[in-house]
Short mmCIF file of C-alpha atoms in Angstrom, two decimals:
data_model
loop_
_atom_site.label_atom_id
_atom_site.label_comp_id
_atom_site.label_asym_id
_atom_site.label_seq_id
_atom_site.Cartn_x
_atom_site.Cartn_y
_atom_site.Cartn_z
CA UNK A 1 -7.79 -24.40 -10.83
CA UNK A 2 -6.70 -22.56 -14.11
CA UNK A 3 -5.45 -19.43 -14.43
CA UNK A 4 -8.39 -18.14 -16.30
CA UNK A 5 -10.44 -19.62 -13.31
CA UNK A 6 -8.86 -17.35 -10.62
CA UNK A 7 -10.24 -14.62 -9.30
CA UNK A 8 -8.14 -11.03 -9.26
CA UNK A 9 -7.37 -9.08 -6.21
CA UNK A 10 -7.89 -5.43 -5.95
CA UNK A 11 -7.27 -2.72 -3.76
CA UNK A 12 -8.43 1.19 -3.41
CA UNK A 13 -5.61 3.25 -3.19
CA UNK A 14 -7.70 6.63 -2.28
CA UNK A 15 -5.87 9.60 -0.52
CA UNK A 16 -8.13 12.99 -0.02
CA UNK A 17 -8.59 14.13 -3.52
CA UNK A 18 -7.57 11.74 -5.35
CA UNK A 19 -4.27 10.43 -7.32
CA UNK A 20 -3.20 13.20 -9.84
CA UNK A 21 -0.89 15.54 -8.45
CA UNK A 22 -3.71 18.43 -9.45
CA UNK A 23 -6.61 16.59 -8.17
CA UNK A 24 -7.68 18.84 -5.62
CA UNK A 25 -8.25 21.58 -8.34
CA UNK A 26 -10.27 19.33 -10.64
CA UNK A 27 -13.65 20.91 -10.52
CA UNK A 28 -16.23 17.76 -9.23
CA UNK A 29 -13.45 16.74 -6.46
CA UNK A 30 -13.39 17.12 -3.33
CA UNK A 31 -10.91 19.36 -2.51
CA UNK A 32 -10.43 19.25 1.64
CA UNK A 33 -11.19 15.46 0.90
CA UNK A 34 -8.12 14.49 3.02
CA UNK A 35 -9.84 16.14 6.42
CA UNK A 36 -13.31 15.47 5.53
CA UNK A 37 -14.42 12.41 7.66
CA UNK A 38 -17.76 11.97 5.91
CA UNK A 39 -15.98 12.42 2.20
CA UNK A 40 -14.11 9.25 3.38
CA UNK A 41 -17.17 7.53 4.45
CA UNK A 42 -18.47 8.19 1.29
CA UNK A 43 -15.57 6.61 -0.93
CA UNK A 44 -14.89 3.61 1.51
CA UNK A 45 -18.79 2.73 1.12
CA UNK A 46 -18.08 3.19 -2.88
CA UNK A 47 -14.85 1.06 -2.92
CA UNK A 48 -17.29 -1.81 -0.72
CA UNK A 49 -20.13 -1.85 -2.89
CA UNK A 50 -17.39 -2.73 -5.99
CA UNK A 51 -16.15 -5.53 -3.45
CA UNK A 52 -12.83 -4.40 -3.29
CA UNK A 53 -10.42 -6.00 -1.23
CA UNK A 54 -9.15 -3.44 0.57
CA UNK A 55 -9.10 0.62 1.08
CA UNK A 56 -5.28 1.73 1.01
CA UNK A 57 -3.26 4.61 2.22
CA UNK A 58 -0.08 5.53 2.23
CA UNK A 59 1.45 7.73 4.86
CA UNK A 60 4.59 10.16 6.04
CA UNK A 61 5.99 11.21 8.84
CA UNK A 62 6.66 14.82 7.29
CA UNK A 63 4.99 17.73 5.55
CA UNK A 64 5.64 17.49 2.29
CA UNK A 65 6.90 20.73 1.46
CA UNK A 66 7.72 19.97 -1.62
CA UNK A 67 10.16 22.67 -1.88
CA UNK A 68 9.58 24.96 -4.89
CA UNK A 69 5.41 24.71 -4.56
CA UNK A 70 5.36 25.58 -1.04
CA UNK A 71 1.24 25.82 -0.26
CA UNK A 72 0.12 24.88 -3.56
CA UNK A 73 0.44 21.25 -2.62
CA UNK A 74 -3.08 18.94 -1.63
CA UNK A 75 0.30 17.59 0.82
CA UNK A 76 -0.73 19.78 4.01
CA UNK A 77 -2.59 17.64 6.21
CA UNK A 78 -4.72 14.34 6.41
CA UNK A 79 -5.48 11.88 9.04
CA UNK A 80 -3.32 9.15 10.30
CA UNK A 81 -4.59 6.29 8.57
CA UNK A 82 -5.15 3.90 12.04
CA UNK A 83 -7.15 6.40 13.33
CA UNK A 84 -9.07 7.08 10.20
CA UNK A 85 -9.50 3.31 9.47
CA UNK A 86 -10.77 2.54 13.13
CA UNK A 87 -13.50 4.93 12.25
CA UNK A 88 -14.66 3.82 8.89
CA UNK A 89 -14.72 -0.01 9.64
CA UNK A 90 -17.87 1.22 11.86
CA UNK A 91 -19.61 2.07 8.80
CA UNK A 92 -18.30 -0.60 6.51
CA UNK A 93 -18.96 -4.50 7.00
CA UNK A 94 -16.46 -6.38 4.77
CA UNK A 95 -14.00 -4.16 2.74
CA UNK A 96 -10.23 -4.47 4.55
CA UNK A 97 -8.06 -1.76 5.60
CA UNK A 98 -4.11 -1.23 4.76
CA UNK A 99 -2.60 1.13 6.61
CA UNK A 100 1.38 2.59 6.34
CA UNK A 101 3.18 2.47 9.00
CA UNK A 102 7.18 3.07 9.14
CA UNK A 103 9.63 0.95 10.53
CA UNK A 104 12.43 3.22 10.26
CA UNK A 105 10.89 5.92 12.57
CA UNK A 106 7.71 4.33 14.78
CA UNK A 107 8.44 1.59 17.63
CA UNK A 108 7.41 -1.84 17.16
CA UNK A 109 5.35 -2.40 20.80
CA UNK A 110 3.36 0.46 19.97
CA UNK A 111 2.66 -0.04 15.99
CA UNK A 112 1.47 -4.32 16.98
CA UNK A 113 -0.45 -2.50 19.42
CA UNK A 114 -2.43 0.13 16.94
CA UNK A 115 -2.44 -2.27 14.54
CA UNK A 116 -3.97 -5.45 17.03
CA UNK A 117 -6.67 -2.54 17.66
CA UNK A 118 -7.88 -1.74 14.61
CA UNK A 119 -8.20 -5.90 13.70
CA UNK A 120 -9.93 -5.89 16.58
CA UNK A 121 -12.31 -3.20 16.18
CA UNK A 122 -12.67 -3.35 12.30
CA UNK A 123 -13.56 -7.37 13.08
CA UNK A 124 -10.50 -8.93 11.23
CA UNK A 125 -9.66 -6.17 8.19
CA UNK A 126 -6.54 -4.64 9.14
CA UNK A 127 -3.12 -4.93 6.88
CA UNK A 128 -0.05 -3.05 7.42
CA UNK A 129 1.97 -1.62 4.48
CA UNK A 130 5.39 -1.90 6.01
CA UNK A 131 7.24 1.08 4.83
CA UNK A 132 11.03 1.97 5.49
CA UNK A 133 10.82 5.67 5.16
CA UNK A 134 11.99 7.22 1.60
CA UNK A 135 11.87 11.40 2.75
CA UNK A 136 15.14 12.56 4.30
CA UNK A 137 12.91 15.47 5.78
CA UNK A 138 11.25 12.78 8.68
CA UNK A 139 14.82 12.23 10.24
CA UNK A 140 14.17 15.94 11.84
CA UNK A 141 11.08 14.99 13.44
CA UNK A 142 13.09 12.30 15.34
CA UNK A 143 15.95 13.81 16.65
CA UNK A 144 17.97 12.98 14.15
CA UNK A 145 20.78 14.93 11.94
CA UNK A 146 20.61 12.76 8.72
CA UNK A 147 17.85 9.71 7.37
CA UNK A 148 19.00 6.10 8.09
CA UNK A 149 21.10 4.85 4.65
CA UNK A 150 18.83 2.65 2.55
CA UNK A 151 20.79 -0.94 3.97
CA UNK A 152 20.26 -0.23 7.21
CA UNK A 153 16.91 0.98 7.04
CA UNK A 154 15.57 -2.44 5.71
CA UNK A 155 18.46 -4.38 7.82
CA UNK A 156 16.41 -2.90 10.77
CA UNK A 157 12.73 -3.73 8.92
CA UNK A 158 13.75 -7.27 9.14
CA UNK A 159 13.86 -7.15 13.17
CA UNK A 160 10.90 -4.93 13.21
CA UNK A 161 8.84 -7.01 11.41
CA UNK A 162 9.90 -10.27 13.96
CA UNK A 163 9.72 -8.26 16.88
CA UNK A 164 5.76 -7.04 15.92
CA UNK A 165 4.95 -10.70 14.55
CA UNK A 166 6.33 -11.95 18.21
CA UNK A 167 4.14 -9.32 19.97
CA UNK A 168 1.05 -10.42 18.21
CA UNK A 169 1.96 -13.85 19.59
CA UNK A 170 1.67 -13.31 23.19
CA UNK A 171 -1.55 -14.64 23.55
CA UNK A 172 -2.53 -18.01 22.24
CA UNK A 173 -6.14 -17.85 20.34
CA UNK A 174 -8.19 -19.31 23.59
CA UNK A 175 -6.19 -17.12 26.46
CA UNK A 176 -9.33 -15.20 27.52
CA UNK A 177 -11.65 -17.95 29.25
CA UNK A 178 -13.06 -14.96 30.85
CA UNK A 179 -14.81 -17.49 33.51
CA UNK A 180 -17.13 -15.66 36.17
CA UNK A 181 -17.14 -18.58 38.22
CA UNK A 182 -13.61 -19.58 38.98
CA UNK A 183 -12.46 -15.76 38.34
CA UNK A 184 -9.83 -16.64 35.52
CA UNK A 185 -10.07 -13.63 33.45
CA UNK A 186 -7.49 -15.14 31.50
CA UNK A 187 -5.59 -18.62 31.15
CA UNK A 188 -1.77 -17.21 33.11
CA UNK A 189 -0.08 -20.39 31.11
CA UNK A 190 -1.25 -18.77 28.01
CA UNK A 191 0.47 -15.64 27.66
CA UNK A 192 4.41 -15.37 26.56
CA UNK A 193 7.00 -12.80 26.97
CA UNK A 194 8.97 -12.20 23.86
CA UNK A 195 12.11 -11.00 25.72
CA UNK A 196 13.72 -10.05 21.99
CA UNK A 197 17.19 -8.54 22.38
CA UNK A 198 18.53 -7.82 19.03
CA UNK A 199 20.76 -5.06 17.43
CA UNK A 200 18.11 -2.90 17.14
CA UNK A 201 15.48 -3.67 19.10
CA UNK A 202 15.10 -4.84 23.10
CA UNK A 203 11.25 -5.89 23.65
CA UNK A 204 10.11 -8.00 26.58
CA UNK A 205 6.64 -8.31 26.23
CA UNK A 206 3.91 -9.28 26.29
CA UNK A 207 1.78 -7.36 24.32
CA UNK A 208 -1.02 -5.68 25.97
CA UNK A 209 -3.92 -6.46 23.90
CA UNK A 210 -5.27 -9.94 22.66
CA UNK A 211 -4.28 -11.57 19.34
CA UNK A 212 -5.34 -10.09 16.70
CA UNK A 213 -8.45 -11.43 15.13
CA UNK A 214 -6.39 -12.58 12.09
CA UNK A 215 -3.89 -14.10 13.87
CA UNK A 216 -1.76 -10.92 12.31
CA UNK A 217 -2.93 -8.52 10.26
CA UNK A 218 -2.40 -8.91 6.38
CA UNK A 219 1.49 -8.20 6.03
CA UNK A 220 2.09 -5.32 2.88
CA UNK A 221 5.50 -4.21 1.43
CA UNK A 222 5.63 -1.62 -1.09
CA UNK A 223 9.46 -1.29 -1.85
CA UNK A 224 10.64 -2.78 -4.94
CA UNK A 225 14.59 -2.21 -4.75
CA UNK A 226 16.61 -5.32 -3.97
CA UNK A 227 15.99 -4.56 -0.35
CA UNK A 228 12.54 -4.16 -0.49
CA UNK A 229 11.97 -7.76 -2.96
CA UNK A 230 13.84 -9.38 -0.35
CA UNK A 231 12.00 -8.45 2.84
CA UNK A 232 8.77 -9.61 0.58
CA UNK A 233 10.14 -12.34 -0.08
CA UNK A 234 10.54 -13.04 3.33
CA UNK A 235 7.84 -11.46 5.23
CA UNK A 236 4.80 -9.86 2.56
CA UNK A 237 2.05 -10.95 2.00
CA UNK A 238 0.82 -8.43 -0.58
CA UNK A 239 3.49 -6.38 -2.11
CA UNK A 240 2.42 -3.14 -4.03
CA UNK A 241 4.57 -2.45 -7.16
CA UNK A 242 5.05 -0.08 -10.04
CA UNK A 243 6.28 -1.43 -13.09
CA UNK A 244 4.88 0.08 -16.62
CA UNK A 245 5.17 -2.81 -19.18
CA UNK A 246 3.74 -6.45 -19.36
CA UNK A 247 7.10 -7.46 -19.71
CA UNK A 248 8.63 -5.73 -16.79
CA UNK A 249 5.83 -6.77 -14.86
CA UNK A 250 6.27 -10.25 -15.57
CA UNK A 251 9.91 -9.93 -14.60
CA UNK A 252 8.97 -8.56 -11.76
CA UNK A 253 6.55 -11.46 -10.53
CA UNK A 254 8.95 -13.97 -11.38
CA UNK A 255 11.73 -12.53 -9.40
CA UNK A 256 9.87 -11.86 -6.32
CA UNK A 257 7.58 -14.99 -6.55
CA UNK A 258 10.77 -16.84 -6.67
CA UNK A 259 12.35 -15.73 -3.38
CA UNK A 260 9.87 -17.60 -1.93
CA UNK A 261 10.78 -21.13 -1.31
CA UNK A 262 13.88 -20.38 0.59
CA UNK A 263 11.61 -19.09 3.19
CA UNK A 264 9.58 -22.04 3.14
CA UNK A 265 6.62 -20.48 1.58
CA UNK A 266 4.89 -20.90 -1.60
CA UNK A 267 4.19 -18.82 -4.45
CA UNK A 268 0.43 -18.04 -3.34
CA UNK A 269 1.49 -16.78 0.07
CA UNK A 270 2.39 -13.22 -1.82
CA UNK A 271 0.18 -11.19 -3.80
CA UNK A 272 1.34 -8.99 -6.27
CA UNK A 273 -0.71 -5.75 -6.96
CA UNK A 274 0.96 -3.65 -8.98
CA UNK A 275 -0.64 0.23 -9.19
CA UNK A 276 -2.86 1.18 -11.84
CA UNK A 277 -4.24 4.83 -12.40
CA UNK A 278 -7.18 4.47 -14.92
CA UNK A 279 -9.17 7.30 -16.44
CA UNK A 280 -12.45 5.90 -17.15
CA UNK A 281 -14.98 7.32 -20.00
CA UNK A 282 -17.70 5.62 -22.04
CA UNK A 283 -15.46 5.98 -25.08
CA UNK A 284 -11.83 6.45 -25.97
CA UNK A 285 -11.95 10.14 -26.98
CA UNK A 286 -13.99 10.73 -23.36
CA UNK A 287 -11.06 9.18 -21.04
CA UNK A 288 -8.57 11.25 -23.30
CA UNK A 289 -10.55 14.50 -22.28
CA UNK A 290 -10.32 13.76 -19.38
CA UNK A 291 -7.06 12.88 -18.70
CA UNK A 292 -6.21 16.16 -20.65
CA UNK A 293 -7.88 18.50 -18.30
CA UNK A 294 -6.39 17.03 -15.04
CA UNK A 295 -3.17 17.35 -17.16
CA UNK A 296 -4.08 20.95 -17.96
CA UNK A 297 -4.35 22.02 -14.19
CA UNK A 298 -0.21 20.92 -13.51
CA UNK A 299 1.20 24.12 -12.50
CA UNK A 300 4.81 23.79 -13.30
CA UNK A 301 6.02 24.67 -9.83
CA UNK A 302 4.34 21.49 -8.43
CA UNK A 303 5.34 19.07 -11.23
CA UNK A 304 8.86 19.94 -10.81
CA UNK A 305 8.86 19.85 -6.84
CA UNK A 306 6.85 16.70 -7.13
CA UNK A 307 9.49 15.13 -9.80
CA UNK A 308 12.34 16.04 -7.48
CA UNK A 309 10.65 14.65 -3.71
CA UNK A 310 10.24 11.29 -6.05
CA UNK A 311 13.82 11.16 -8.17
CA UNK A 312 15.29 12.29 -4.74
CA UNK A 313 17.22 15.18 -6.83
CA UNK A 314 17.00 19.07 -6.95
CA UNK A 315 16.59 19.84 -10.68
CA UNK A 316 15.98 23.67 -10.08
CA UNK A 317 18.61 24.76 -12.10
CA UNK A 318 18.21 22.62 -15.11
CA UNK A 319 15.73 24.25 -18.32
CA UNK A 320 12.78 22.39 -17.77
CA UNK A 321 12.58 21.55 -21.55
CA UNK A 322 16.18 20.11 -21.35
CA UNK A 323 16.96 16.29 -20.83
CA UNK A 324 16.82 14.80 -17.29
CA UNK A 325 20.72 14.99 -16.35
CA UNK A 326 22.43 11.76 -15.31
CA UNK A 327 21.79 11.62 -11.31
CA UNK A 328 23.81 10.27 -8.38
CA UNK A 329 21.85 7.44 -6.52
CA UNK A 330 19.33 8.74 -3.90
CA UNK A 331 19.48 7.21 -0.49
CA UNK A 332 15.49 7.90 -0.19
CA UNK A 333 13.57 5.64 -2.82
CA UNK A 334 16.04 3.83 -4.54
CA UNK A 335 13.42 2.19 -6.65
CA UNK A 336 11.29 4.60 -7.83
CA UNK A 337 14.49 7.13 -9.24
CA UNK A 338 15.54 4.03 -11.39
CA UNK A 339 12.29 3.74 -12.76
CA UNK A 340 11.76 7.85 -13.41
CA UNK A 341 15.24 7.48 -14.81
CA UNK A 342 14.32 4.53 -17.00
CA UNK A 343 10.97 6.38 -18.20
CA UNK A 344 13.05 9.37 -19.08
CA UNK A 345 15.82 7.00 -21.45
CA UNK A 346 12.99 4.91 -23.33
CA UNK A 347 10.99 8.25 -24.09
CA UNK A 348 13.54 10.71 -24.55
CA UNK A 349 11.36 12.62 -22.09
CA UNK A 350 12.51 16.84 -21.10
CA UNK A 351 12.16 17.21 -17.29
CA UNK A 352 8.69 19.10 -18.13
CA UNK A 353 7.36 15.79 -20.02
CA UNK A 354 8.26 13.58 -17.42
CA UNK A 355 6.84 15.32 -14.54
CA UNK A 356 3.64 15.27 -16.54
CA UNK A 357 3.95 11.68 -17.46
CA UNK A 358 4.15 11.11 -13.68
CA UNK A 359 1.58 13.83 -12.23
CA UNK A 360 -1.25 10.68 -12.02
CA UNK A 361 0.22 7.65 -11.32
CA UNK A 362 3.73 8.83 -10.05
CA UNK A 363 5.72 5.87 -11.98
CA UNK A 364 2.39 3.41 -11.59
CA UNK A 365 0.66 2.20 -14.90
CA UNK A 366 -1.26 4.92 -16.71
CA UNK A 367 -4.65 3.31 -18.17
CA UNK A 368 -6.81 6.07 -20.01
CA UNK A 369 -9.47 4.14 -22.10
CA UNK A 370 -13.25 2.49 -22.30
CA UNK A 371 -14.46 0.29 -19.22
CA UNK A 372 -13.40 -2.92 -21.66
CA UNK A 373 -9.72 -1.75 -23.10
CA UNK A 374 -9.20 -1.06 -19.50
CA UNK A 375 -10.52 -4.36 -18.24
CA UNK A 376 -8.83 -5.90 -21.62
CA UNK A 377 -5.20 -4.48 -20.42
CA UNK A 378 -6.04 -5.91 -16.62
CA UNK A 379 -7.03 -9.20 -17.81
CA UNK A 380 -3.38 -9.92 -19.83
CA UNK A 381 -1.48 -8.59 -17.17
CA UNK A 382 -3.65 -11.16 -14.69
CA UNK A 383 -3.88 -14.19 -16.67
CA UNK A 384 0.25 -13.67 -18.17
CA UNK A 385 2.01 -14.10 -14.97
CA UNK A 386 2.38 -9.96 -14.31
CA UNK A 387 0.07 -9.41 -11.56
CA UNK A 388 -1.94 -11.29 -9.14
CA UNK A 389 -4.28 -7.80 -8.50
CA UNK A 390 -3.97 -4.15 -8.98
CA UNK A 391 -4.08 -1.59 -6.08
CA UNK A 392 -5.90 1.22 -8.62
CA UNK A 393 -5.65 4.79 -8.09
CA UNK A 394 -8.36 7.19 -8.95
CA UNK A 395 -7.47 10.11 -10.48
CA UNK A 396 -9.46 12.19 -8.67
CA UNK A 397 -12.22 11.53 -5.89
CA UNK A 398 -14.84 10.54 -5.55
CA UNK A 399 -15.92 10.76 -9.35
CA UNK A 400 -13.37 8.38 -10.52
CA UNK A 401 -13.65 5.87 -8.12
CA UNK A 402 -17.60 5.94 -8.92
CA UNK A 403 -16.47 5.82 -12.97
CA UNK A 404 -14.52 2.29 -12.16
CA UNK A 405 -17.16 0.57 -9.65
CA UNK A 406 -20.14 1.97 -11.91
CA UNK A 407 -18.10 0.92 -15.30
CA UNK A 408 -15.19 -1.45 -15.28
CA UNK A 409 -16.04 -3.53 -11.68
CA UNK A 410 -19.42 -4.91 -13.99
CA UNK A 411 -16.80 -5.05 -16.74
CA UNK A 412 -14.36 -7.49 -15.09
CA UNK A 413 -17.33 -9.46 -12.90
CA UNK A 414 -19.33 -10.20 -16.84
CA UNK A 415 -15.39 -12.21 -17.36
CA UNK A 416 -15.65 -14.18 -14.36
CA UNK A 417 -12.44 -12.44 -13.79
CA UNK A 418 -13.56 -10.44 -10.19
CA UNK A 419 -15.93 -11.32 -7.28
CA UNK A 420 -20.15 -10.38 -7.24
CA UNK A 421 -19.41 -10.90 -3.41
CA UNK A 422 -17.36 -11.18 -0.70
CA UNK A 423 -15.45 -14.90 0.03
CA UNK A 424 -15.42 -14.08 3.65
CA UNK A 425 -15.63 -11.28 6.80
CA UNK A 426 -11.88 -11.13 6.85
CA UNK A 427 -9.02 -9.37 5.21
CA UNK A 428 -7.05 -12.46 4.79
CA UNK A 429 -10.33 -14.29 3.83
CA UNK A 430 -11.08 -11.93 0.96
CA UNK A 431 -7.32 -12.36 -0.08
CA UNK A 432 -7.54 -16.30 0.27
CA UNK A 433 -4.63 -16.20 2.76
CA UNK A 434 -4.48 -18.16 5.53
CA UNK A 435 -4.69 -17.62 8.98
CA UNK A 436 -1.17 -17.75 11.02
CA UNK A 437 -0.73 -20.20 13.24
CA UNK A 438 0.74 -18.82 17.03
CA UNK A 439 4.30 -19.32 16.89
CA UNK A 440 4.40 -20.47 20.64
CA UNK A 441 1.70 -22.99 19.86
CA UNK A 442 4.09 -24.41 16.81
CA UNK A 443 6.47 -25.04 19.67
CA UNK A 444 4.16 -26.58 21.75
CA UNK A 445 2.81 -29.12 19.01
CA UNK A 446 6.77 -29.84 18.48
CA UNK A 447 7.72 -31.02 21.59
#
């Protein structure tokens, strides 16, 4: 199949009111969107009729204070994404659901358990964005004095990741006979302990709910340090990047694509999706408006506090018209500061210009344009070896999520470039992945 021939991959990345860092202000969003269950009904129905892959969310495990902008923040409260997904996949029938989840700070019996649920209930469209934790301000919630350093936290991902893979394992496919007549609820030689023991983790087992639908749910990664490529490498299956130029992009896909085969896997087993933040109007001058008036609700106070939670540096006492000042490393999100820093050297950006620059798409790719530049810019990243998908990010919800199913979904489906419908009922279908085989049953089959 050519290149031209494949089909692009896209996610929804859609939290309360929407991506911009003002969002909640603009006047047609919805502004408790991030506690409104039916709001989220609403967009997830949206995101399905466009056939989107999947409905994304990230999550913390901390208010986001964002210290400086104290309550003027759309950061003070939203669901837990298992929880919310569990309900919506009632009133959705195909689109897949990626939830965050940290391995740093939650325990791996109980995360394969939530997440085995939710494949369960949502019939096969769960994914978990594995996440190592890049706020310092969770380690307080757990009892502890100072956040895991960066190494460690993605040494201990690595075990996390086997440990829940292992749990989902416990069963083999056809454990349940669930026979009235010689009362075997289950098949006893069927079901395996995992008795891990490891350096962070000890985990007997077994897992008390069946295999997941799925076999597991759709792996996701979203760091893009050395670290994070690595564990994609060896465990993704999608892996959710920011990168800002075809060329960096392209980098980017190589690199990661090629840590592949000393895993034994192959270059299809991992998605890339970088994010995209379009602003969508019928012509050029339209999107610009409208980009302009998000821009024009920034109050300062919350594009500096939002700069500093994501460069991982207090820049209080610098003028806010003044260059960004060389920065020690951050042991939070490595990645993104180089980037920020990196935006800030090849624009000669003040601190004030680069928080705006990053108030939408916080270091993602910035689209503002007509339905066909922006499907014109998606297409060379897709057919050039940059992208395999995008995970796009609204600027503000539900209006532009409507603006890019209503305008650009027709725009990319008239190039043969994105589905008119679904490939299958499952997450991994819709992603053409395949289905994991048990691990107990590949031992089995060995001997």
């Amino acid at each position: 199949m050519s290149q031209q021939q494949k089909q692009l991959r896209l996610g929804a990345f859609l939290p309360g009111a929407g991506q911009h860092v003002a969002a909640w202000r603009h006047p047609q969003a919805q502004s408790n969107g991030a506690l409104n269950i039916e709001h989220y009904k609403q967009i997830a129905q949206t995101a399905e009729r466009g056939k989107f892959d999947a409905f994304f969310l990230a999550d913390g495990l901390a208010l986001q204070q964002r210290r400086g902008a104290e309550g003027r923040t759309a950061f003070g409260g939203d669901f837990e994404p298992v929880t919310l997904f569990s309900a919506l996949s009632a009133v959705t029938e195909k689109i897949g659901f990626i939830a965050t989840a940290s391995t740093t700070y939650e325990d791996p019996y109980i995360l394969a358990r939530k997440f085995a649920s939710l494949d369960h209930i949502s019939g096969g469209r769960a994914g978990w964005n594995v996440v190592t934790t890049g706020s310092s301000e969770t380690a307080g919630n757990f009892g502890l004095e100072n956040h895991p350093i960066h190494a460690d936290r993605y040494i201990r991902a690595h075990e996390f990741i086997d440990v829940v893979k292992g749990l989902w394992d416990s069963w083999e496919d056809d454990a349940f006979v669930r026979d009235k007549e010689t009362a075997f609820y289950y098949d006893p030689n069927k079901i395996h302990e995992l008795n891990h023991k490891g350096r962070f983790f000890s985990v007997r087992g077994p897992l008390n709910i069946a295999r997941p639908p799925q076999g597991y749910p759709v792996i996701v990664q979203a760091g893009s340090s050395e670290d994070g490529k690595e564990l994609a490498g060896r465990t993704a299956e999608v892996i959710f990047t920011a990168q800002q130029t075809l060329e960096d992009a392209q980098a980017f896909y190589a690199d990661v694509k090629g840590r592949l085969a000393k895993y034994g896997r192959t270059p299809d087993q991992l998605k890339v999706m970088p994010g995209v933040f379009p602003v969508v109007g019928i012509t050029e001058a339209e999107a610009k408006a409208k980009y302009q008036e998000l821009q024009d609700l920034i109050h300062p106070q919350v594009g500096l506090a939002l700069l500093q939670g994501l460069i991982g540096t207090d820049l209080s006492s610098y003028p806010l018209d003044g260059p960004l000042p060389d920065l020690p490393e951050t042991n939070d999100n490595k990645s993104r500061q180089a980037l920020l820093i990196d935006i800030a050297r090849k624009h000669n950006f003040t601190i004030r210009e680069l928080y705006q620059w990053i108030a939408g798409a916080r270091g993602h790719w910035t689209i503002i344009g007509t339905p066909v530049q922006i499907a014109d810019q998606l297409e060379s990243w897709f057919v050039n070896d940059a992208a395999d998908g995008f995970n796009i990010m609204p600027p503000y919800l539900p209006g532009g999520l409507d603006d890019f199913v209503d305008l650009v979904i027709p725009e990319l489906q008239r190039r043969g470039l994105f589905r008119t419908e679904y490939e299958g009922t499952t997450l991994r279908e819709n992603l053409g992945l395949s289905r994991p085989v048990n691990q107990y049953q590949k031992v089995l089959a060995a001997v």
